[in-house]
Amino acid sequence: MVSTDPDFRPELESRHSGESQSFLVDQTHSLHPELQEPLWQRLGPVASTTLTTIISLGITILHVRNYRDAGQLYVYTTAYRSTVQAFIHVISTLLSFLWTYAVCSMINRYSRRRFGKVAVSLDHLRFWSALSSQRIDINLPIYWAIVSAIFVAAFTLPATIWVGALTPQQSPFNQTVSLPIAKTGNGSYPFLIDGYNCGPAPTYQSNGTFSLCPANHFSGSMLTSARTATPITGSRNHTKFDASRFQYIGRSYGVGSASGLTDTKWTDNGRSVSYTYLESGYNTSARCIYNSSSDWRIDIAQDNSKVKGLGRPPQTMPSVFYAHGRLPNSNWSAPEDGLDTNFAFSDSSGDRILSLGSHNDPDFDTYFVAVAANEAYKSLDKIQCQIFFEPTTFSVAVNVEDASTRIGHQGSAPDPEPRGLLKFRVAGAMDHISEISTTAITSVVGDALIDNLHNMQAHLKLPLEEDNLSDDIKLRAVEDSFNAIMDDFLVSMASVALTMPNATMETTAVVLENAVQIGSRLYIIATLILNILALTLVVIATVKEHYWTKLPMFDYTDLASLSWASALGSYNSKDLKDLAEGTLRHWNGDPADDVLRSVVARFEMGPQDNQIRVKMG
């Protein structure tokens, strides 16, 4: 009986009211709209899987089109990595929730439809409720509990897969750019004139000093190159003479001057990794021999060993020496007085004098350098070298990240400077360096050549005693030093061209730039398959079930709905009539109905039989 006391709620005990043949789901007719779920709830799974599928398809299209971003997305990804990752996790969780909601809704509707047709055990009810709610019910039979645990674990995967499909990945790409380099071929090096002219004046810029006479301004750097021309181990590393931070790994062959000078427009953007291009130049090589009949020699011009002056003892006054003679390509019919002569000052003995002499004949394309040395450098005396300039196409590979440049050979090429003035300058730089670097104390050129000779010994792991060295080893060391000087001279001249009008040309460079690509292919494919599969199943189920118009709103997974429906099921006919006439109106199974908010539940244990009872009203 229902009490007439307005403050009393009926206590409903669980008892059977008899067998019923009426089920919730009608096989043939749609329910009255008041008993159906709202349209947005019935089509919610379709909408959610459609949204996730569209997003997944969009990511797949971007991946197929090889879309990469080197702009703001790349900047944010690299500068705010933790924030981007947190944002990705939030978005992935949301998309996974939409997918999971759709699938679980289908499981829920399927089970509700099934339970509306047949009677089920409470274990079945628990099991399907656990699946619909994505929870593990340890009170289930062990095999059902294991299945529900596997199901819950599997539904954590979509979020992980979405993370892989959305996380920006480093994906460098190549792009073609235009790079100014020193002009080659006809019209190249227009500022060079006949003879060894050093005009115009050097150019001083923030990125370096550029001079037509590198031997005047960079003789110290060139001699350092000569001193370290033979690497003891690995490849030789040497820095460019300008103010860029770039260095060469191995020989430069006079190319690659653009690195750090004309490439800054796209190398300073923080994304460039490296770039490559082709450039014509000279494969310079010195081929040396010992020529005992060499005419290049050192004689004394003025002996000051007995001259008194400046308050110094006579033997400390420097004497004047000069180097002179003919080279193989000299005009041997001309009087020797007309030949070039190098002067040097030294102590009275003249032991520490070394002189380089060169004679260049552009008309016959022959270039020679000879070495004359006194006692301190006697192992280098009578060395004679022919200089070769082989026009070659080089590949220039610049690594922007570690500021290094590597040069490779690609084959023959037209003469980079057909007039021969550049070769004339390069070969003539040898004796020029010798003239300006010899002091009254020592020959800096001689010391550099000897130092590199020791490098060759260490490179070949030979004893350091110089007397044990073969002539071939000494000649190789000198060749390496001369090649290093010529390479540096050519790079310096090409760098000057980059600052001069009408002395540059454009070439094509391929730049490897850092960028980001959304997602990883494996995860993108996985998300697309999962979403298409879910969308297909949801649409088929929804259409097949007539958009769920035959399914009532009652949801057994809702605790309030199940409890109140169970309580109503325990009333007899008179209780139901009294209830309908009371303060509680009719309930149509809607879990959101206000009627459920007015119901209270009390958990009791019977004093007689210790049975747990839930009384509701």
PDB file of C-alpha atoms in Angstrom, residues 189-451:
ATOM      1  CA  TYR A 189      86.959  38.362 -63.342  1.00  0.00           C
ATOM      2  CA  PRO A 190      86.620  41.633 -65.283  1.00  0.00           C
ATOM      3  CA  PHE A 191      88.636  43.481 -62.637  1.00  0.00           C
ATOM      4  CA  LEU A 192      91.834  41.565 -63.519  1.00  0.00           C
ATOM      5  CA  ILE A 193      94.215  43.394 -65.837  1.00  0.00           C
ATOM      6  CA  ASP A 194      97.544  42.408 -67.338  1.00  0.00           C
ATOM      7  CA  GLY A 195     100.343  42.162 -64.836  1.00  0.00           C
ATOM      8  CA  TYR A 196     100.307  41.750 -61.102  1.00  0.00           C
ATOM      9  CA  ASN A 197      98.176  44.780 -60.233  1.00  0.00           C
ATOM     10  CA  CYS A 198      96.656  45.077 -56.761  1.00  0.00           C
ATOM     11  CA  GLY A 199      94.054  47.745 -57.558  1.00  0.00           C
ATOM     12  CA  PRO A 200      91.392  48.630 -56.712  1.00  0.00           C
ATOM     13  CA  ALA A 201      91.839  49.037 -52.987  1.00  0.00           C
ATOM     14  CA  PRO A 202      90.690  46.251 -50.634  1.00  0.00           C
ATOM     15  CA  THR A 203      87.035  46.173 -49.637  1.00  0.00           C
ATOM     16  CA  TYR A 204      86.331  46.103 -45.906  1.00  0.00           C
ATOM     17  CA  GLN A 205      82.917  44.736 -45.020  1.00  0.00           C
ATOM     18  CA  SER A 206      81.234  43.237 -41.995  1.00  0.00           C
ATOM     19  CA  ASN A 207      81.637  39.802 -43.527  1.00  0.00           C
ATOM     20  CA  GLY A 208      85.358  40.164 -44.224  1.00  0.00           C
ATOM     21  CA  THR A 209      88.184  41.867 -46.087  1.00  0.00           C
ATOM     22  CA  PHE A 210      88.426  41.311 -49.834  1.00  0.00           C
ATOM     23  CA  SER A 211      91.628  42.108 -51.714  1.00  0.00           C
ATOM     24  CA  LEU A 212      92.960  41.597 -55.221  1.00  0.00           C
ATOM     25  CA  CYS A 213      96.346  40.839 -53.645  1.00  0.00           C
ATOM     26  CA  PRO A 214      95.588  38.095 -51.124  1.00  0.00           C
ATOM     27  CA  ALA A 215      99.330  37.535 -50.557  1.00  0.00           C
ATOM     28  CA  ASN A 216      99.569  41.066 -49.119  1.00  0.00           C
ATOM     29  CA  HIS A 217      96.640  40.769 -46.720  1.00  0.00           C
ATOM     30  CA  PHE A 218      96.439  37.061 -46.024  1.00  0.00           C
ATOM     31  CA  SER A 219     100.035  35.864 -46.294  1.00  0.00           C
ATOM     32  CA  GLY A 220      99.940  34.697 -42.661  1.00  0.00           C
ATOM     33  CA  SER A 221      96.769  32.692 -43.267  1.00  0.00           C
ATOM     34  CA  MET A 222      98.155  31.256 -46.494  1.00  0.00           C
ATOM     35  CA  LEU A 223     101.353  30.162 -44.768  1.00  0.00           C
ATOM     36  CA  THR A 224      99.245  28.575 -42.043  1.00  0.00           C
ATOM     37  CA  SER A 225      97.517  26.611 -44.795  1.00  0.00           C
ATOM     38  CA  ALA A 226     100.911  25.632 -46.211  1.00  0.00           C
ATOM     39  CA  ARG A 227     102.066  24.601 -42.734  1.00  0.00           C
ATOM     40  CA  THR A 228      99.007  22.352 -42.173  1.00  0.00           C
ATOM     41  CA  ALA A 229      98.398  21.211 -45.746  1.00  0.00           C
ATOM     42  CA  THR A 230      98.989  17.527 -44.955  1.00  0.00           C
ATOM     43  CA  PRO A 231      96.585  16.296 -42.279  1.00  0.00           C
ATOM     44  CA  ILE A 232      98.064  14.008 -39.672  1.00  0.00           C
ATOM     45  CA  THR A 233      94.786  12.095 -39.432  1.00  0.00           C
ATOM     46  CA  GLY A 234      91.509  12.315 -41.305  1.00  0.00           C
ATOM     47  CA  SER A 235      90.741  15.228 -43.599  1.00  0.00           C
ATOM     48  CA  ARG A 236      92.232  18.686 -43.438  1.00  0.00           C
ATOM     49  CA  ASN A 237      89.963  21.335 -41.946  1.00  0.00           C
ATOM     50  CA  HIS A 238      90.716  24.958 -42.755  1.00  0.00           C
ATOM     51  CA  THR A 239      88.676  28.110 -42.306  1.00  0.00           C
ATOM     52  CA  LYS A 240      87.892  30.640 -45.016  1.00  0.00           C
ATOM     53  CA  PHE A 241      89.691  33.979 -44.803  1.00  0.00           C
ATOM     54  CA  ASP A 242      86.483  36.013 -44.656  1.00  0.00           C
ATOM     55  CA  ALA A 243      84.443  36.650 -41.526  1.00  0.00           C
ATOM     56  CA  SER A 244      81.966  33.861 -42.184  1.00  0.00           C
ATOM     57  CA  ARG A 245      82.144  30.896 -39.861  1.00  0.00           C
ATOM     58  CA  PHE A 246      82.505  28.358 -42.666  1.00  0.00           C
ATOM     59  CA  GLN A 247      85.398  25.963 -43.077  1.00  0.00           C
ATOM     60  CA  TYR A 248      86.459  23.474 -45.714  1.00  0.00           C
ATOM     61  CA  ILE A 249      86.738  19.766 -45.069  1.00  0.00           C
ATOM     62  CA  GLY A 250      89.501  18.667 -47.432  1.00  0.00           C
ATOM     63  CA  ARG A 251      90.732  20.760 -50.336  1.00  0.00           C
ATOM     64  CA  SER A 252      88.706  23.732 -51.569  1.00  0.00           C
ATOM     65  CA  TYR A 253      90.059  23.804 -55.142  1.00  0.00           C
ATOM     66  CA  GLY A 254      89.204  27.497 -55.103  1.00  0.00           C
ATOM     67  CA  VAL A 255      85.412  26.995 -55.246  1.00  0.00           C
ATOM     68  CA  GLY A 256      82.700  27.341 -52.633  1.00  0.00           C
ATOM     69  CA  SER A 257      83.444  30.990 -51.856  1.00  0.00           C
ATOM     70  CA  ALA A 258      79.714  31.783 -51.730  1.00  0.00           C
ATOM     71  CA  SER A 259      79.212  29.902 -48.449  1.00  0.00           C
ATOM     72  CA  GLY A 260      78.497  32.371 -45.691  1.00  0.00           C
ATOM     73  CA  LEU A 261      78.581  35.345 -48.103  1.00  0.00           C
ATOM     74  CA  THR A 262      75.825  35.244 -50.732  1.00  0.00           C
ATOM     75  CA  ASP A 263      73.724  32.445 -49.229  1.00  0.00           C
ATOM     76  CA  THR A 264      72.568  34.237 -46.089  1.00  0.00           C
ATOM     77  CA  LYS A 265      69.123  35.078 -47.476  1.00  0.00           C
ATOM     78  CA  TRP A 266      68.000  31.508 -46.914  1.00  0.00           C
ATOM     79  CA  THR A 267      70.676  30.043 -44.613  1.00  0.00           C
ATOM     80  CA  ASP A 268      69.912  32.526 -41.829  1.00  0.00           C
ATOM     81  CA  ASN A 269      66.272  31.450 -41.577  1.00  0.00           C
ATOM     82  CA  GLY A 270      67.102  28.774 -39.009  1.00  0.00           C
ATOM     83  CA  ARG A 271      65.619  25.983 -41.146  1.00  0.00           C
ATOM     84  CA  SER A 272      68.299  25.284 -43.749  1.00  0.00           C
ATOM     85  CA  VAL A 273      70.264  22.107 -43.135  1.00  0.00           C
ATOM     86  CA  SER A 274      72.532  22.009 -46.188  1.00  0.00           C
ATOM     87  CA  TYR A 275      72.697  22.846 -49.844  1.00  0.00           C
ATOM     88  CA  THR A 276      74.569  21.686 -52.935  1.00  0.00           C
ATOM     89  CA  TYR A 277      75.404  23.197 -56.280  1.00  0.00           C
ATOM     90  CA  LEU A 278      77.895  22.894 -59.146  1.00  0.00           C
ATOM     91  CA  GLU A 279      80.704  25.364 -59.776  1.00  0.00           C
ATOM     92  CA  SER A 280      83.490  25.471 -62.341  1.00  0.00           C
ATOM     93  CA  GLY A 281      87.041  26.009 -61.197  1.00  0.00           C
ATOM     94  CA  TYR A 282      90.610  24.788 -61.501  1.00  0.00           C
ATOM     95  CA  ASN A 283      91.866  21.483 -60.211  1.00  0.00           C
ATOM     96  CA  THR A 284      95.280  22.911 -59.353  1.00  0.00           C
ATOM     97  CA  SER A 285      98.179  20.569 -58.770  1.00  0.00           C
ATOM     98  CA  ALA A 286     101.894  21.060 -58.211  1.00  0.00           C
ATOM     99  CA  ARG A 287     104.123  18.296 -59.558  1.00  0.00           C
ATOM    100  CA  CYS A 288     107.567  18.588 -58.113  1.00  0.00           C
ATOM    101  CA  ILE A 289     110.976  17.058 -58.722  1.00  0.00           C
ATOM    102  CA  TYR A 290     114.516  17.565 -57.505  1.00  0.00           C
ATOM    103  CA  ASN A 291     116.424  19.256 -60.333  1.00  0.00           C
ATOM    104  CA  SER A 292     120.092  19.348 -59.457  1.00  0.00           C
ATOM    105  CA  SER A 293     120.713  21.579 -62.470  1.00  0.00           C
ATOM    106  CA  SER A 294     118.114  24.138 -61.378  1.00  0.00           C
ATOM    107  CA  ASP A 295     119.348  27.651 -62.180  1.00  0.00           C
ATOM    108  CA  TRP A 296     117.339  29.282 -59.374  1.00  0.00           C
ATOM    109  CA  ARG A 297     119.913  30.076 -56.677  1.00  0.00           C
ATOM    110  CA  ILE A 298     120.753  32.384 -53.778  1.00  0.00           C
ATOM    111  CA  ASP A 299     123.797  34.688 -53.814  1.00  0.00           C
ATOM    112  CA  ILE A 300     125.001  37.419 -51.521  1.00  0.00           C
ATOM    113  CA  ALA A 301     124.490  40.960 -52.755  1.00  0.00           C
ATOM    114  CA  GLN A 302     126.021  42.860 -49.856  1.00  0.00           C
ATOM    115  CA  ASP A 303     128.107  41.392 -47.094  1.00  0.00           C
ATOM    116  CA  ASN A 304     127.615  43.486 -43.980  1.00  0.00           C
ATOM    117  CA  SER A 305     129.426  41.156 -41.626  1.00  0.00           C
ATOM    118  CA  LYS A 306     132.231  43.716 -41.168  1.00  0.00           C
ATOM    119  CA  VAL A 307     130.173  46.857 -41.357  1.00  0.00           C
ATOM    120  CA  LYS A 308     130.018  48.903 -38.188  1.00  0.00           C
ATOM    121  CA  GLY A 309     126.989  50.976 -37.407  1.00  0.00           C
ATOM    122  CA  LEU A 310     124.173  51.709 -35.023  1.00  0.00           C
ATOM    123  CA  GLY A 311     126.398  50.741 -32.120  1.00  0.00           C
ATOM    124  CA  ARG A 312     126.177  47.042 -32.972  1.00  0.00           C
ATOM    125  CA  PRO A 313     129.006  44.578 -33.469  1.00  0.00           C
ATOM    126  CA  PRO A 314     129.791  44.026 -37.154  1.00  0.00           C
ATOM    127  CA  GLN A 315     128.806  40.343 -37.177  1.00  0.00           C
ATOM    128  CA  THR A 316     125.231  41.205 -36.131  1.00  0.00           C
ATOM    129  CA  MET A 317     124.518  43.511 -39.048  1.00  0.00           C
ATOM    130  CA  PRO A 318     122.221  41.742 -41.612  1.00  0.00           C
ATOM    131  CA  SER A 319     123.596  41.088 -45.039  1.00  0.00           C
ATOM    132  CA  VAL A 320     121.679  41.375 -48.262  1.00  0.00           C
ATOM    133  CA  PHE A 321     121.033  38.240 -50.308  1.00  0.00           C
ATOM    134  CA  TYR A 322     119.190  37.789 -53.548  1.00  0.00           C
ATOM    135  CA  ALA A 323     117.724  34.851 -55.431  1.00  0.00           C
ATOM    136  CA  HIS A 324     117.931  34.788 -59.190  1.00  0.00           C
ATOM    137  CA  GLY A 325     118.130  32.462 -62.152  1.00  0.00           C
ATOM    138  CA  ARG A 326     116.114  30.960 -64.924  1.00  0.00           C
ATOM    139  CA  LEU A 327     113.231  28.484 -64.776  1.00  0.00           C
ATOM    140  CA  PRO A 328     112.436  25.914 -67.464  1.00  0.00           C
ATOM    141  CA  ASN A 329     109.917  28.226 -69.173  1.00  0.00           C
ATOM    142  CA  SER A 330     112.104  31.321 -68.929  1.00  0.00           C
ATOM    143  CA  ASN A 331     113.606  33.008 -71.989  1.00  0.00           C
ATOM    144  CA  TRP A 332     117.048  31.459 -71.822  1.00  0.00           C
ATOM    145  CA  SER A 333     118.309  33.687 -74.639  1.00  0.00           C
ATOM    146  CA  ALA A 334     117.676  36.850 -72.598  1.00  0.00           C
ATOM    147  CA  PRO A 335     120.439  38.254 -70.421  1.00  0.00           C
ATOM    148  CA  GLU A 336     120.182  37.172 -66.804  1.00  0.00           C
ATOM    149  CA  ASP A 337     120.216  40.790 -65.651  1.00  0.00           C
ATOM    150  CA  GLY A 338     116.707  41.123 -67.018  1.00  0.00           C
ATOM    151  CA  LEU A 339     115.272  38.269 -64.942  1.00  0.00           C
ATOM    152  CA  ASP A 340     113.218  38.774 -61.807  1.00  0.00           C
ATOM    153  CA  THR A 341     115.169  38.775 -58.575  1.00  0.00           C
ATOM    154  CA  ASN A 342     114.069  38.235 -54.991  1.00  0.00           C
ATOM    155  CA  PHE A 343     115.926  40.025 -52.210  1.00  0.00           C
ATOM    156  CA  ALA A 344     116.265  38.942 -48.596  1.00  0.00           C
ATOM    157  CA  PHE A 345     118.024  40.197 -45.492  1.00  0.00           C
ATOM    158  CA  SER A 346     119.675  37.773 -43.140  1.00  0.00           C
ATOM    159  CA  ASP A 347     122.506  37.437 -40.687  1.00  0.00           C
ATOM    160  CA  SER A 348     125.993  37.215 -42.061  1.00  0.00           C
ATOM    161  CA  SER A 349     125.730  33.467 -42.673  1.00  0.00           C
ATOM    162  CA  GLY A 350     122.447  33.583 -44.601  1.00  0.00           C
ATOM    163  CA  ASP A 351     121.657  30.069 -43.385  1.00  0.00           C
ATOM    164  CA  ARG A 352     117.942  30.700 -42.822  1.00  0.00           C
ATOM    165  CA  ILE A 353     116.996  31.898 -46.295  1.00  0.00           C
ATOM    166  CA  LEU A 354     114.579  30.185 -48.639  1.00  0.00           C
ATOM    167  CA  SER A 355     113.279  31.782 -51.802  1.00  0.00           C
ATOM    168  CA  LEU A 356     110.532  30.796 -54.191  1.00  0.00           C
ATOM    169  CA  GLY A 357     110.822  31.891 -57.780  1.00  0.00           C
ATOM    170  CA  SER A 358     108.129  31.602 -60.405  1.00  0.00           C
ATOM    171  CA  HIS A 359     107.906  32.237 -64.105  1.00  0.00           C
ATOM    172  CA  ASN A 360     104.554  32.214 -65.827  1.00  0.00           C
ATOM    173  CA  ASP A 361     103.920  32.097 -69.532  1.00  0.00           C
ATOM    174  CA  PRO A 362     100.156  32.383 -70.216  1.00  0.00           C
ATOM    175  CA  ASP A 363     100.804  32.253 -73.959  1.00  0.00           C
ATOM    176  CA  PHE A 364     102.043  28.682 -73.654  1.00  0.00           C
ATOM    177  CA  ASP A 365     100.045  27.901 -70.475  1.00  0.00           C
ATOM    178  CA  THR A 366     103.144  26.851 -68.536  1.00  0.00           C
ATOM    179  CA  TYR A 367     103.752  27.775 -64.923  1.00  0.00           C
ATOM    180  CA  PHE A 368     106.830  26.867 -62.866  1.00  0.00           C
ATOM    181  CA  VAL A 369     107.963  27.442 -59.294  1.00  0.00           C
ATOM    182  CA  ALA A 370     111.507  26.788 -58.092  1.00  0.00           C
ATOM    183  CA  VAL A 371     112.926  26.586 -54.564  1.00  0.00           C
ATOM    184  CA  ALA A 372     116.381  27.821 -53.587  1.00  0.00           C
ATOM    185  CA  ALA A 373     117.401  27.319 -49.968  1.00  0.00           C
ATOM    186  CA  ASN A 374     120.454  27.671 -47.773  1.00  0.00           C
ATOM    187  CA  GLU A 375     121.674  25.451 -44.954  1.00  0.00           C
ATOM    188  CA  ALA A 376     118.657  25.503 -42.601  1.00  0.00           C
ATOM    189  CA  TYR A 377     116.339  24.343 -45.380  1.00  0.00           C
ATOM    190  CA  LYS A 378     118.820  22.355 -47.460  1.00  0.00           C
ATOM    191  CA  SER A 379     116.376  19.424 -47.853  1.00  0.00           C
ATOM    192  CA  LEU A 380     114.167  21.737 -49.946  1.00  0.00           C
ATOM    193  CA  ASP A 381     116.878  23.203 -52.167  1.00  0.00           C
ATOM    194  CA  LYS A 382     116.705  22.522 -55.913  1.00  0.00           C
ATOM    195  CA  ILE A 383     113.027  21.544 -55.824  1.00  0.00           C
ATOM    196  CA  GLN A 384     111.288  22.530 -59.019  1.00  0.00           C
ATOM    197  CA  CYS A 385     107.513  22.317 -59.538  1.00  0.00           C
ATOM    198  CA  GLN A 386     105.258  22.683 -62.536  1.00  0.00           C
ATOM    199  CA  ILE A 387     101.808  24.053 -61.789  1.00  0.00           C
ATOM    200  CA  PHE A 388      98.830  22.592 -63.632  1.00  0.00           C
ATOM    201  CA  PHE A 389      95.377  24.116 -63.916  1.00  0.00           C
ATOM    202  CA  GLU A 390      92.752  21.626 -65.066  1.00  0.00           C
ATOM    203  CA  PRO A 391      89.315  23.189 -65.686  1.00  0.00           C
ATOM    204  CA  THR A 392      86.897  21.081 -63.704  1.00  0.00           C
ATOM    205  CA  THR A 393      83.269  21.064 -62.628  1.00  0.00           C
ATOM    206  CA  PHE A 394      83.050  20.639 -58.875  1.00  0.00           C
ATOM    207  CA  SER A 395      80.155  19.734 -56.632  1.00  0.00           C
ATOM    208  CA  VAL A 396      79.955  22.012 -53.622  1.00  0.00           C
ATOM    209  CA  ALA A 397      78.202  20.554 -50.573  1.00  0.00           C
ATOM    210  CA  VAL A 398      77.654  23.058 -47.774  1.00  0.00           C
ATOM    211  CA  ASN A 399      76.463  21.909 -44.371  1.00  0.00           C
ATOM    212  CA  VAL A 400      74.811  24.937 -42.803  1.00  0.00           C
ATOM    213  CA  GLU A 401      74.409  23.380 -39.379  1.00  0.00           C
ATOM    214  CA  ASP A 402      78.116  22.720 -38.768  1.00  0.00           C
ATOM    215  CA  ALA A 403      79.321  25.442 -41.184  1.00  0.00           C
ATOM    216  CA  SER A 404      81.410  23.084 -43.308  1.00  0.00           C
ATOM    217  CA  THR A 405      81.990  22.782 -47.045  1.00  0.00           C
ATOM    218  CA  ARG A 406      83.058  19.683 -48.951  1.00  0.00           C
ATOM    219  CA  ILE A 407      84.161  19.693 -52.574  1.00  0.00           C
ATOM    220  CA  GLY A 408      83.833  16.828 -55.044  1.00  0.00           C
ATOM    221  CA  HIS A 409      84.877  16.319 -58.660  1.00  0.00           C
ATOM    222  CA  GLN A 410      82.177  16.070 -61.327  1.00  0.00           C
ATOM    223  CA  GLY A 411      84.199  16.090 -64.548  1.00  0.00           C
ATOM    224  CA  SER A 412      85.818  18.451 -67.020  1.00  0.00           C
ATOM    225  CA  ALA A 413      84.567  21.972 -67.701  1.00  0.00           C
ATOM    226  CA  PRO A 414      85.278  24.952 -69.957  1.00  0.00           C
ATOM    227  CA  ASP A 415      88.061  27.240 -68.780  1.00  0.00           C
ATOM    228  CA  PRO A 416      86.622  29.354 -65.913  1.00  0.00           C
ATOM    229  CA  GLU A 417      88.836  32.309 -66.888  1.00  0.00           C
ATOM    230  CA  PRO A 418      89.891  31.946 -70.551  1.00  0.00           C
ATOM    231  CA  ARG A 419      92.221  34.978 -70.609  1.00  0.00           C
ATOM    232  CA  GLY A 420      94.708  33.195 -68.319  1.00  0.00           C
ATOM    233  CA  LEU A 421      95.048  36.172 -65.959  1.00  0.00           C
ATOM    234  CA  LEU A 422      93.732  34.260 -62.960  1.00  0.00           C
ATOM    235  CA  LYS A 423      96.239  31.437 -63.448  1.00  0.00           C
ATOM    236  CA  PHE A 424      99.000  34.016 -63.892  1.00  0.00           C
ATOM    237  CA  ARG A 425      98.048  35.574 -60.554  1.00  0.00           C
ATOM    238  CA  VAL A 426      97.860  32.285 -58.715  1.00  0.00           C
ATOM    239  CA  ALA A 427     101.242  30.975 -59.877  1.00  0.00           C
ATOM    240  CA  GLY A 428     102.861  34.362 -59.310  1.00  0.00           C
ATOM    241  CA  ALA A 429     101.620  34.430 -55.734  1.00  0.00           C
ATOM    242  CA  MET A 430     104.311  31.926 -54.751  1.00  0.00           C
ATOM    243  CA  ASP A 431     107.313  34.202 -55.105  1.00  0.00           C
ATOM    244  CA  HIS A 432     105.214  37.150 -53.873  1.00  0.00           C
ATOM    245  CA  ILE A 433     104.600  35.376 -50.580  1.00  0.00           C
ATOM    246  CA  SER A 434     108.263  34.445 -50.398  1.00  0.00           C
ATOM    247  CA  GLU A 435     109.304  38.078 -50.861  1.00  0.00           C
ATOM    248  CA  ILE A 436     107.028  39.594 -48.231  1.00  0.00           C
ATOM    249  CA  SER A 437     107.428  36.918 -45.546  1.00  0.00           C
ATOM    250  CA  THR A 438     111.207  36.497 -45.357  1.00  0.00           C
ATOM    251  CA  THR A 439     112.740  38.245 -42.325  1.00  0.00           C
ATOM    252  CA  ALA A 440     116.248  38.908 -41.079  1.00  0.00           C
ATOM    253  CA  ILE A 441     115.785  36.113 -38.547  1.00  0.00           C
ATOM    254  CA  THR A 442     114.181  33.300 -40.501  1.00  0.00           C
ATOM    255  CA  SER A 443     112.283  32.355 -43.623  1.00  0.00           C
ATOM    256  CA  VAL A 444     108.607  31.996 -42.696  1.00  0.00           C
ATOM    257  CA  VAL A 445     107.942  30.168 -45.968  1.00  0.00           C
ATOM    258  CA  GLY A 446     110.790  27.756 -45.272  1.00  0.00           C
ATOM    259  CA  ASP A 447     109.528  27.113 -41.752  1.00  0.00           C
ATOM    260  CA  ALA A 448     106.034  26.430 -43.079  1.00  0.00           C
ATOM    261  CA  LEU A 449     107.314  23.938 -45.643  1.00  0.00           C
ATOM    262  CA  ILE A 450     109.439  22.152 -43.028  1.00  0.00           C
ATOM    263  CA  ASP A 451     106.502  22.029 -40.616  1.00  0.00           C
TER     264      ASP A 451
END
